[in-house]
Amino acid sequence: MDFDTYERDLWDGRADAYQRGFARMTAWSVGPLLDAAGVTSGTRVLDVGTGPGIVSREAMRRGADVIALDADPGMAATARANVPGLDVREAILPDLPLPDASFDAVVGNFAINHVSRPDEAVRQFARVLRPAGRLALTCWEMPPSGALSLVAEAIEEAGVAVPDDIPTPPFADLGRPAPFGALLRDAGFADGEASELRWLHEVDAEDWWTTGALARIGTNGVIVSRQDAPTVTRIKTAYDRLATRYATSGGRVALPANALLATGTR
């Protein structure tokens, strides 16, 4: 399966589960993302891969003028419902049906890692930015760790192999500071660089399992969804044991979130 086809299938019908689970973790980076892009009152902003609209909502709260894009119709509908008045459009990156030099800032919170041709996507971001416009993108650090690796480790411990038809994402190689920064510089952002973002996401361990693995969110969720009931139970047993490394109290865990923030000026 090619990466774009896989991504469309991966997120189809997942908007509600995503915003109840994973989106609460990615919300932490919204402030640093918008700060890096210089988003304030009057800034003309393009929010790519808006998901449930969390970035757009904060940008609008700051007084920015926002257009949001998402490839998934369900995500786009969720963003419209969550952020009244938001201009949300459907587009699959790197296709960007917008005029040249029309934005002061382009931002994407964990969107670029879902694109089959990230190099072309970043060139398109440069095209729609005005001179001196700012680009800010987040992605997960690779190889996955902490919050991203917990279910994967449980799958491996249960002896379940990654299916051959699941494609390797481009950011398996790009999700480190040097190549992520180089991705921007190669697209014309001479000052492009990437830095680390670190935080702890505290969540109920059962909720993290339910809104992630059992809700078919991400590749780990796809793998779990293909297993029979005894195998899922075996994975869950491993998950429960591994989650104790991050235990706080009352069944909650503090999961390390390890990400990158790349920035550049047009």
PDB file of N, CA and C in Angstrom, residues 100-159:
ATOM      1  N   ASP A 100       0.055  32.290  -4.442  1.00  0.00           N
ATOM      2  CA  ASP A 100       1.401  32.611  -3.986  1.00  0.00           C
ATOM      3  C   ASP A 100       1.376  33.787  -3.006  1.00  0.00           C
ATOM      4  N   ALA A 101       2.333  33.784  -2.084  1.00  0.00           N
ATOM      5  CA  ALA A 101       2.590  34.924  -1.202  1.00  0.00           C
ATOM      6  C   ALA A 101       1.325  35.468  -0.543  1.00  0.00           C
ATOM      7  N   SER A 102       0.516  34.568   0.024  1.00  0.00           N
ATOM      8  CA  SER A 102      -0.766  34.996   0.590  1.00  0.00           C
ATOM      9  C   SER A 102      -0.856  34.861   2.109  1.00  0.00           C
ATOM     10  N   PHE A 103       0.220  34.408   2.780  1.00  0.00           N
ATOM     11  CA  PHE A 103       0.167  34.219   4.232  1.00  0.00           C
ATOM     12  C   PHE A 103       1.418  34.791   4.904  1.00  0.00           C
ATOM     13  N   ASP A 104       1.219  35.286   6.117  1.00  0.00           N
ATOM     14  CA  ASP A 104       2.332  35.741   6.944  1.00  0.00           C
ATOM     15  C   ASP A 104       2.982  34.573   7.683  1.00  0.00           C
ATOM     16  N   ALA A 105       2.213  33.531   7.924  1.00  0.00           N
ATOM     17  CA  ALA A 105       2.719  32.377   8.676  1.00  0.00           C
ATOM     18  C   ALA A 105       2.041  31.107   8.188  1.00  0.00           C
ATOM     19  N   VAL A 106       2.809  30.028   8.099  1.00  0.00           N
ATOM     20  CA  VAL A 106       2.279  28.687   7.858  1.00  0.00           C
ATOM     21  C   VAL A 106       2.689  27.834   9.052  1.00  0.00           C
ATOM     22  N   VAL A 107       1.702  27.138   9.644  1.00  0.00           N
ATOM     23  CA  VAL A 107       1.977  26.297  10.805  1.00  0.00           C
ATOM     24  C   VAL A 107       1.363  24.916  10.588  1.00  0.00           C
ATOM     25  N   GLY A 108       1.999  23.919  11.169  1.00  0.00           N
ATOM     26  CA  GLY A 108       1.477  22.558  11.083  1.00  0.00           C
ATOM     27  C   GLY A 108       1.890  21.787  12.321  1.00  0.00           C
ATOM     28  N   ASN A 109       0.929  21.382  13.107  1.00  0.00           N
ATOM     29  CA  ASN A 109       1.208  20.664  14.346  1.00  0.00           C
ATOM     30  C   ASN A 109       1.083  19.159  14.102  1.00  0.00           C
ATOM     31  N   PHE A 110       2.221  18.480  13.942  1.00  0.00           N
ATOM     32  CA  PHE A 110       2.262  17.037  13.684  1.00  0.00           C
ATOM     33  C   PHE A 110       1.461  16.677  12.431  1.00  0.00           C
ATOM     34  N   ALA A 111       1.676  17.476  11.385  1.00  0.00           N
ATOM     35  CA  ALA A 111       1.038  17.226  10.093  1.00  0.00           C
ATOM     36  C   ALA A 111       2.042  16.749   9.052  1.00  0.00           C
ATOM     37  N   ILE A 112       3.241  17.333   9.046  1.00  0.00           N
ATOM     38  CA  ILE A 112       4.219  17.033   8.003  1.00  0.00           C
ATOM     39  C   ILE A 112       4.633  15.563   8.021  1.00  0.00           C
ATOM     40  N   ASN A 113       4.556  14.913   9.183  1.00  0.00           N
ATOM     41  CA  ASN A 113       4.926  13.498   9.256  1.00  0.00           C
ATOM     42  C   ASN A 113       3.857  12.580   8.663  1.00  0.00           C
ATOM     43  N   HIS A 114       2.738  13.140   8.205  1.00  0.00           N
ATOM     44  CA  HIS A 114       1.694  12.346   7.552  1.00  0.00           C
ATOM     45  C   HIS A 114       1.652  12.586   6.038  1.00  0.00           C
ATOM     46  N   VAL A 115       2.702  13.176   5.501  1.00  0.00           N
ATOM     47  CA  VAL A 115       2.751  13.557   4.088  1.00  0.00           C
ATOM     48  C   VAL A 115       3.725  12.646   3.348  1.00  0.00           C
ATOM     49  N   SER A 116       3.326  12.168   2.180  1.00  0.00           N
ATOM     50  CA  SER A 116       4.176  11.244   1.433  1.00  0.00           C
ATOM     51  C   SER A 116       5.388  11.931   0.821  1.00  0.00           C
ATOM     52  N   ARG A 117       5.241  13.213   0.485  1.00  0.00           N
ATOM     53  CA  ARG A 117       6.350  13.976  -0.115  1.00  0.00           C
ATOM     54  C   ARG A 117       6.590  15.237   0.708  1.00  0.00           C
ATOM     55  N   PRO A 118       7.198  15.096   1.878  1.00  0.00           N
ATOM     56  CA  PRO A 118       7.378  16.270   2.738  1.00  0.00           C
ATOM     57  C   PRO A 118       8.246  17.350   2.119  1.00  0.00           C
ATOM     58  N   ASP A 119       9.212  16.980   1.278  1.00  0.00           N
ATOM     59  CA  ASP A 119      10.054  17.990   0.640  1.00  0.00           C
ATOM     60  C   ASP A 119       9.236  18.897  -0.263  1.00  0.00           C
ATOM     61  N   GLU A 120       8.328  18.314  -1.035  1.00  0.00           N
ATOM     62  CA  GLU A 120       7.472  19.113  -1.909  1.00  0.00           C
ATOM     63  C   GLU A 120       6.474  19.921  -1.095  1.00  0.00           C
ATOM     64  N   ALA A 121       5.970  19.359   0.000  1.00  0.00           N
ATOM     65  CA  ALA A 121       5.044  20.099   0.852  1.00  0.00           C
ATOM     66  C   ALA A 121       5.701  21.357   1.402  1.00  0.00           C
ATOM     67  N   VAL A 122       6.936  21.242   1.878  1.00  0.00           N
ATOM     68  CA  VAL A 122       7.619  22.411   2.436  1.00  0.00           C
ATOM     69  C   VAL A 122       7.884  23.453   1.345  1.00  0.00           C
ATOM     70  N   ARG A 123       8.162  23.031   0.126  1.00  0.00           N
ATOM     71  CA  ARG A 123       8.314  23.984  -0.982  1.00  0.00           C
ATOM     72  C   ARG A 123       6.994  24.721  -1.239  1.00  0.00           C
ATOM     73  N   GLN A 124       5.885  24.000  -1.125  1.00  0.00           N
ATOM     74  CA  GLN A 124       4.584  24.644  -1.289  1.00  0.00           C
ATOM     75  C   GLN A 124       4.316  25.642  -0.161  1.00  0.00           C
ATOM     76  N   PHE A 125       4.742  25.311   1.048  1.00  0.00           N
ATOM     77  CA  PHE A 125       4.584  26.256   2.162  1.00  0.00           C
ATOM     78  C   PHE A 125       5.378  27.534   1.872  1.00  0.00           C
ATOM     79  N   ALA A 126       6.587  27.373   1.333  1.00  0.00           N
ATOM     80  CA  ALA A 126       7.394  28.540   0.978  1.00  0.00           C
ATOM     81  C   ALA A 126       6.695  29.381  -0.095  1.00  0.00           C
ATOM     82  N   ARG A 127       6.063  28.707  -1.044  1.00  0.00           N
ATOM     83  CA  ARG A 127       5.390  29.425  -2.138  1.00  0.00           C
ATOM     84  C   ARG A 127       4.278  30.327  -1.637  1.00  0.00           C
ATOM     85  N   VAL A 128       3.493  29.861  -0.668  1.00  0.00           N
ATOM     86  CA  VAL A 128       2.330  30.650  -0.233  1.00  0.00           C
ATOM     87  C   VAL A 128       2.687  31.665   0.849  1.00  0.00           C
ATOM     88  N   LEU A 129       3.924  31.645   1.328  1.00  0.00           N
ATOM     89  CA  LEU A 129       4.342  32.635   2.317  1.00  0.00           C
ATOM     90  C   LEU A 129       4.768  33.935   1.638  1.00  0.00           C
ATOM     91  N   ARG A 130       4.441  35.037   2.299  1.00  0.00           N
ATOM     92  CA  ARG A 130       4.926  36.335   1.852  1.00  0.00           C
ATOM     93  C   ARG A 130       6.403  36.482   2.225  1.00  0.00           C
ATOM     94  N   PRO A 131       7.129  37.396   1.578  1.00  0.00           N
ATOM     95  CA  PRO A 131       8.515  37.649   1.980  1.00  0.00           C
ATOM     96  C   PRO A 131       8.600  37.946   3.476  1.00  0.00           C
ATOM     97  N   ALA A 132       9.556  37.313   4.136  1.00  0.00           N
ATOM     98  CA  ALA A 132       9.760  37.413   5.590  1.00  0.00           C
ATOM     99  C   ALA A 132       8.693  36.664   6.380  1.00  0.00           C
ATOM    100  N   GLY A 133       7.831  35.893   5.696  1.00  0.00           N
ATOM    101  CA  GLY A 133       6.857  35.063   6.402  1.00  0.00           C
ATOM    102  C   GLY A 133       7.541  33.916   7.130  1.00  0.00           C
ATOM    103  N   ARG A 134       6.857  33.393   8.154  1.00  0.00           N
ATOM    104  CA  ARG A 134       7.452  32.377   9.016  1.00  0.00           C
ATOM    105  C   ARG A 134       6.752  31.034   8.851  1.00  0.00           C
ATOM    106  N   LEU A 135       7.561  29.973   8.847  1.00  0.00           N
ATOM    107  CA  LEU A 135       7.072  28.594   8.837  1.00  0.00           C
ATOM    108  C   LEU A 135       7.431  27.942  10.164  1.00  0.00           C
ATOM    109  N   ALA A 136       6.477  27.218  10.763  1.00  0.00           N
ATOM    110  CA  ALA A 136       6.737  26.457  11.990  1.00  0.00           C
ATOM    111  C   ALA A 136       6.011  25.123  11.891  1.00  0.00           C
ATOM    112  N   LEU A 137       6.770  24.043  12.076  1.00  0.00           N
ATOM    113  CA  LEU A 137       6.227  22.698  11.954  1.00  0.00           C
ATOM    114  C   LEU A 137       6.713  21.849  13.126  1.00  0.00           C
ATOM    115  N   THR A 138       5.824  21.022  13.653  1.00  0.00           N
ATOM    116  CA  THR A 138       6.236  20.028  14.642  1.00  0.00           C
ATOM    117  C   THR A 138       6.151  18.635  14.032  1.00  0.00           C
ATOM    118  N   CYS A 139       6.984  17.738  14.558  1.00  0.00           N
ATOM    119  CA  CYS A 139       6.899  16.329  14.209  1.00  0.00           C
ATOM    120  C   CYS A 139       7.364  15.527  15.414  1.00  0.00           C
ATOM    121  N   TRP A 140       7.102  14.257  15.428  1.00  0.00           N
ATOM    122  CA  TRP A 140       7.582  13.390  16.498  1.00  0.00           C
ATOM    123  C   TRP A 140       9.030  13.018  16.257  1.00  0.00           C
ATOM    124  N   GLU A 141       9.786  12.955  17.318  1.00  0.00           N
ATOM    125  CA  GLU A 141      11.175  12.536  17.223  1.00  0.00           C
ATOM    126  C   GLU A 141      11.223  11.026  16.940  1.00  0.00           C
ATOM    127  N   MET A 142      12.137  10.653  16.072  1.00  0.00           N
ATOM    128  CA  MET A 142      12.328   9.258  15.708  1.00  0.00           C
ATOM    129  C   MET A 142      13.691   8.767  16.188  1.00  0.00           C
ATOM    130  N   PRO A 143      13.839   7.502  16.570  1.00  0.00           N
ATOM    131  CA  PRO A 143      12.767   6.507  16.668  1.00  0.00           C
ATOM    132  C   PRO A 143      11.789   6.842  17.782  1.00  0.00           C
ATOM    133  N   PRO A 144      10.554   6.320  17.715  1.00  0.00           N
ATOM    134  CA  PRO A 144       9.544   6.657  18.715  1.00  0.00           C
ATOM    135  C   PRO A 144       9.983   6.274  20.120  1.00  0.00           C
ATOM    136  N   SER A 145       9.553   7.075  21.077  1.00  0.00           N
ATOM    137  CA  SER A 145       9.858   6.781  22.476  1.00  0.00           C
ATOM    138  C   SER A 145       8.711   7.278  23.344  1.00  0.00           C
ATOM    139  N   GLY A 146       8.702   6.870  24.611  1.00  0.00           N
ATOM    140  CA  GLY A 146       7.712   7.366  25.553  1.00  0.00           C
ATOM    141  C   GLY A 146       6.288   7.105  25.100  1.00  0.00           C
ATOM    142  N   ALA A 147       5.506   8.181  25.000  1.00  0.00           N
ATOM    143  CA  ALA A 147       4.094   8.064  24.647  1.00  0.00           C
ATOM    144  C   ALA A 147       3.881   7.362  23.315  1.00  0.00           C
ATOM    145  N   LEU A 148       4.796   7.567  22.366  1.00  0.00           N
ATOM    146  CA  LEU A 148       4.627   6.973  21.040  1.00  0.00           C
ATOM    147  C   LEU A 148       5.025   5.506  20.992  1.00  0.00           C
ATOM    148  N   SER A 149       5.855   5.075  21.920  1.00  0.00           N
ATOM    149  CA  SER A 149       6.374   3.717  21.814  1.00  0.00           C
ATOM    150  C   SER A 149       5.711   2.714  22.756  1.00  0.00           C
ATOM    151  N   LEU A 150       4.891   3.194  23.689  1.00  0.00           N
ATOM    152  CA  LEU A 150       4.340   2.300  24.708  1.00  0.00           C
ATOM    153  C   LEU A 150       3.555   1.141  24.095  1.00  0.00           C
ATOM    154  N   VAL A 151       2.613   1.434  23.217  1.00  0.00           N
ATOM    155  CA  VAL A 151       1.819   0.368  22.604  1.00  0.00           C
ATOM    156  C   VAL A 151       2.688  -0.470  21.670  1.00  0.00           C
ATOM    157  N   ALA A 152       3.608   0.180  20.959  1.00  0.00           N
ATOM    158  CA  ALA A 152       4.493  -0.561  20.053  1.00  0.00           C
ATOM    159  C   ALA A 152       5.339  -1.571  20.822  1.00  0.00           C
ATOM    160  N   GLU A 153       5.826  -1.180  21.986  1.00  0.00           N
ATOM    161  CA  GLU A 153       6.610  -2.106  22.812  1.00  0.00           C
ATOM    162  C   GLU A 153       5.749  -3.274  23.277  1.00  0.00           C
ATOM    163  N   ALA A 154       4.490  -2.993  23.607  1.00  0.00           N
ATOM    164  CA  ALA A 154       3.581  -4.065  24.039  1.00  0.00           C
ATOM    165  C   ALA A 154       3.306  -5.028  22.889  1.00  0.00           C
ATOM    166  N   ILE A 155       3.137  -4.494  21.687  1.00  0.00           N
ATOM    167  CA  ILE A 155       2.928  -5.333  20.501  1.00  0.00           C
ATOM    168  C   ILE A 155       4.128  -6.244  20.272  1.00  0.00           C
ATOM    169  N   GLU A 156       5.315  -5.672  20.382  1.00  0.00           N
ATOM    170  CA  GLU A 156       6.536  -6.458  20.183  1.00  0.00           C
ATOM    171  C   GLU A 156       6.682  -7.526  21.266  1.00  0.00           C
ATOM    172  N   GLU A 157       6.400  -7.159  22.515  1.00  0.00           N
ATOM    173  CA  GLU A 157       6.524  -8.120  23.612  1.00  0.00           C
ATOM    174  C   GLU A 157       5.546  -9.275  23.446  1.00  0.00           C
ATOM    175  N   ALA A 158       4.385  -8.990  22.843  1.00  0.00           N
ATOM    176  CA  ALA A 158       3.383 -10.033  22.615  1.00  0.00           C
ATOM    177  C   ALA A 158       3.724 -10.909  21.419  1.00  0.00           C
ATOM    178  N   GLY A 159       4.821 -10.602  20.734  1.00  0.00           N
ATOM    179  CA  GLY A 159       5.250 -11.422  19.606  1.00  0.00           C
ATOM    180  C   GLY A 159       4.501 -11.169  18.321  1.00  0.00           C
TER     181      GLY A 159
END
